[in-house]
Tab-separated table of C-alpha atoms in Angstrom:
chain	number	residue	atom	x	y	z
A	30	MET	CA	0.000	0.000	0.000
A	31	ARG	CA	2.752	2.422	0.894
A	32	ARG	CA	4.649	1.848	-2.351
A	33	ALA	CA	1.442	2.224	-4.335
A	34	PHE	CA	0.710	5.523	-2.576
A	35	GLU	CA	4.232	6.811	-3.177
A	36	LEU	CA	4.009	5.936	-6.872
A	37	ALA	CA	0.578	7.587	-7.159
A	38	PHE	CA	1.900	10.710	-5.408
A	39	ALA	CA	4.897	10.887	-7.768
A	40	THR	CA	2.631	10.375	-10.789
A	41	ALA	CA	0.288	13.186	-9.715
A	42	TYR	CA	3.289	15.419	-8.936
A	43	LEU	CA	4.883	14.871	-12.342
A	44	PHE	CA	1.576	15.234	-14.159
A	45	GLY	CA	0.417	18.371	-12.360
A	46	GLY	CA	3.765	20.102	-12.052
A	47	ASP	CA	2.780	21.058	-8.512
A	48	LYS	CA	3.077	19.237	-5.198
A	49	PRO	CA	-0.225	17.378	-4.844
A	50	ARG	CA	-2.253	17.059	-1.669
A	51	PHE	CA	-3.658	13.603	-0.962
A	52	LEU	CA	-7.438	13.579	-0.624
A	53	GLU	CA	-8.607	9.970	-0.695
A	54	VAL	CA	-7.876	6.394	-1.573
A	55	ASP	CA	-10.818	4.670	-3.136
A	56	ASP	CA	-11.830	1.213	-4.212
A	57	ILE	CA	-8.886	-1.060	-3.561
A	58	SER	CA	-9.512	-4.341	-5.365
A	59	PHE	CA	-7.617	-7.498	-4.524
A	60	ASP	CA	-7.870	-9.727	-7.581
A	61	LYS	CA	-5.187	-12.264	-6.674
A	62	PRO	CA	-3.303	-13.025	-3.456
A	63	VAL	CA	0.225	-11.751	-2.855
A	64	ASP	CA	2.501	-14.121	-0.972
A	65	VAL	CA	5.494	-13.138	1.122
A	66	GLY	CA	8.531	-12.954	-1.134
A	67	ASP	CA	6.593	-12.326	-4.361
A	68	LEU	CA	8.212	-9.949	-6.836
A	69	LEU	CA	5.882	-6.991	-7.363
A	70	VAL	CA	5.805	-4.516	-10.223
A	71	PHE	CA	3.829	-1.279	-9.824
A	72	LYS	CA	2.389	0.631	-12.776
A	73	SER	CA	0.552	3.921	-12.519
A	74	ARG	CA	-1.422	6.188	-14.797
A	75	VAL	CA	-3.523	9.310	-14.514
A	76	LEU	CA	-6.991	8.067	-15.415
A	77	TYR	CA	-8.748	11.410	-15.488
A	78	THR	CA	-8.651	14.915	-14.104
A	79	MET	CA	-11.189	17.478	-12.988
A	80	PRO	CA	-9.520	20.776	-13.955
A	81	ASP	CA	-12.265	22.873	-12.338
A	82	GLY	CA	-12.541	20.737	-9.206
A	83	GLY	CA	-15.189	18.309	-8.071
A	84	ASN	CA	-17.283	17.282	-5.096
A	85	LEU	CA	-15.745	14.612	-2.896
A	86	GLY	CA	-18.136	15.290	-0.013
A	87	HIS	CA	-17.918	17.345	3.147
A	88	TYR	CA	-15.672	14.791	4.869
A	89	VAL	CA	-12.748	15.829	2.616
A	90	ASP	CA	-11.346	19.174	3.797
A	91	LYS	CA	-10.420	22.114	1.607
A	92	HIS	CA	-10.797	20.721	-1.890
A	93	ASP	CA	-13.553	22.927	-3.355
A	94	GLY	CA	-12.502	24.483	-6.644
A	95	LEU	CA	-9.088	22.795	-6.692
A	96	PRO	CA	-8.016	20.777	-9.744
A	97	LEU	CA	-8.286	17.049	-8.997
A	98	VAL	CA	-6.146	14.221	-10.363
A	99	ASN	CA	-7.313	10.598	-10.234
A	100	VAL	CA	-4.453	8.073	-10.362
A	101	GLU	CA	-4.731	4.313	-10.832
A	102	VAL	CA	-1.983	2.006	-9.582
A	103	GLU	CA	-1.834	-1.592	-10.805
A	104	VAL	CA	0.141	-4.121	-8.807
A	105	TRP	CA	1.507	-7.065	-10.793
A	106	VAL	CA	2.840	-10.270	-9.244
A	107	THR	CA	5.759	-11.354	-11.418
A	108	CYS	CA	7.227	-14.835	-11.625
A	109	PRO	CA	10.466	-14.681	-13.683
A	110	GLU	CA	10.982	-18.461	-13.596
A	111	GLN	CA	7.662	-19.065	-15.328
A	112	LYS	CA	7.908	-15.891	-17.424
A	113	LYS	CA	4.491	-14.681	-16.373
A	114	ALA	CA	2.910	-11.775	-14.549
A	115	GLU	CA	-0.621	-11.303	-13.262
A	116	VAL	CA	-2.462	-8.253	-12.012
A	117	SER	CA	-2.956	-8.591	-8.288
A	118	ASN	CA	-4.440	-5.266	-7.162
A	119	HIS	CA	-5.930	-2.038	-8.456
A	120	LEU	CA	-5.779	1.049	-6.244
A	121	TYR	CA	-7.312	4.444	-6.987
A	122	PHE	CA	-6.036	7.668	-5.424
A	123	THR	CA	-7.362	11.219	-5.689
A	124	PHE	CA	-5.089	14.227	-5.266
A	125	ALA	CA	-5.700	17.974	-5.367
A	126	LEU	CA	-3.294	20.496	-6.861
A	127	PRO	CA	-3.576	23.299	-4.274
A	128	GLU	CA	-1.214	25.773	-5.966
A	129	SER	CA	-2.729	25.406	-9.447
A	130	LYS	CA	-5.771	27.100	-10.901
A	131	THR	CA	-6.309	24.303	-13.434
A	132	CYS	CA	-4.621	21.216	-14.865
A	133	ARG	CA	-4.402	19.347	-18.128
A	134	LEU	CA	-7.340	17.273	-19.300
A	135	VAL	CA	-6.638	13.570	-19.902
A	136	LEU	CA	-7.844	12.252	-23.246
A	137	PRO	CA	-7.744	8.522	-24.032
A	138	ALA	CA	-5.576	7.394	-26.939
A	139	ASN	CA	-7.534	4.226	-27.738
A	140	ILE	CA	-10.776	2.401	-26.948
A	141	ASP	CA	-9.284	0.444	-24.033
A	142	GLN	CA	-8.119	3.618	-22.330
A	143	ALA	CA	-11.503	5.239	-22.990
A	144	ARG	CA	-13.296	2.259	-21.455
A	145	ARG	CA	-11.046	2.285	-18.372
A	146	GLN	CA	-11.516	6.034	-17.942
A	147	ALA	CA	-15.294	5.896	-18.405
A	148	THR	CA	-15.668	2.979	-15.989
A	149	ARG	CA	-13.743	4.793	-13.262
A	150	MET	CA	-15.553	8.095	-13.813
A	151	HIS	CA	-18.890	6.295	-13.626
A	152	ALA	CA	-17.913	4.539	-10.378
A	153	ASP	CA	-16.812	7.869	-8.879
A	154	GLU	CA	-20.095	9.522	-9.916
A	155	ILE	CA	-22.078	6.760	-8.214
A	156	GLN	CA	-20.019	7.210	-5.051
A	157	ALA	CA	-20.494	10.986	-5.184
A	158	ASP	CA	-24.263	10.431	-5.202
A	159	LEU	CA	-23.940	8.316	-2.054
A	160	ARG	CA	-21.957	10.950	-0.161
A	161	PRO	CA	-23.885	13.207	2.216
């Protein structure tokens, strides 16, 4: 979890060009078990941004009007002897860019990226409706 957070933080920092402020971790999925001693590979990507800010609910302090960056981290369990790797976890982090007025918009390059982005945005919209 810590390594995934650090990678997500670095990804948001590099993407936004400004030191991000962590707001929330959301929807951690554990698809496959990770055993002690497994070799892990972490991959991150900015799934989408909200350049004009968004509503994460009243429980998240001081985020109104700030640009938001949603980062996905995939954790892969790698087995070099068998020459295979499998996705173990997906973690989703949201960061604000407190010193920026806006940020770049993320546009998908292909249908798979568009599907991944739309799925995550839809899940976040459903969660936003559940927030008080």
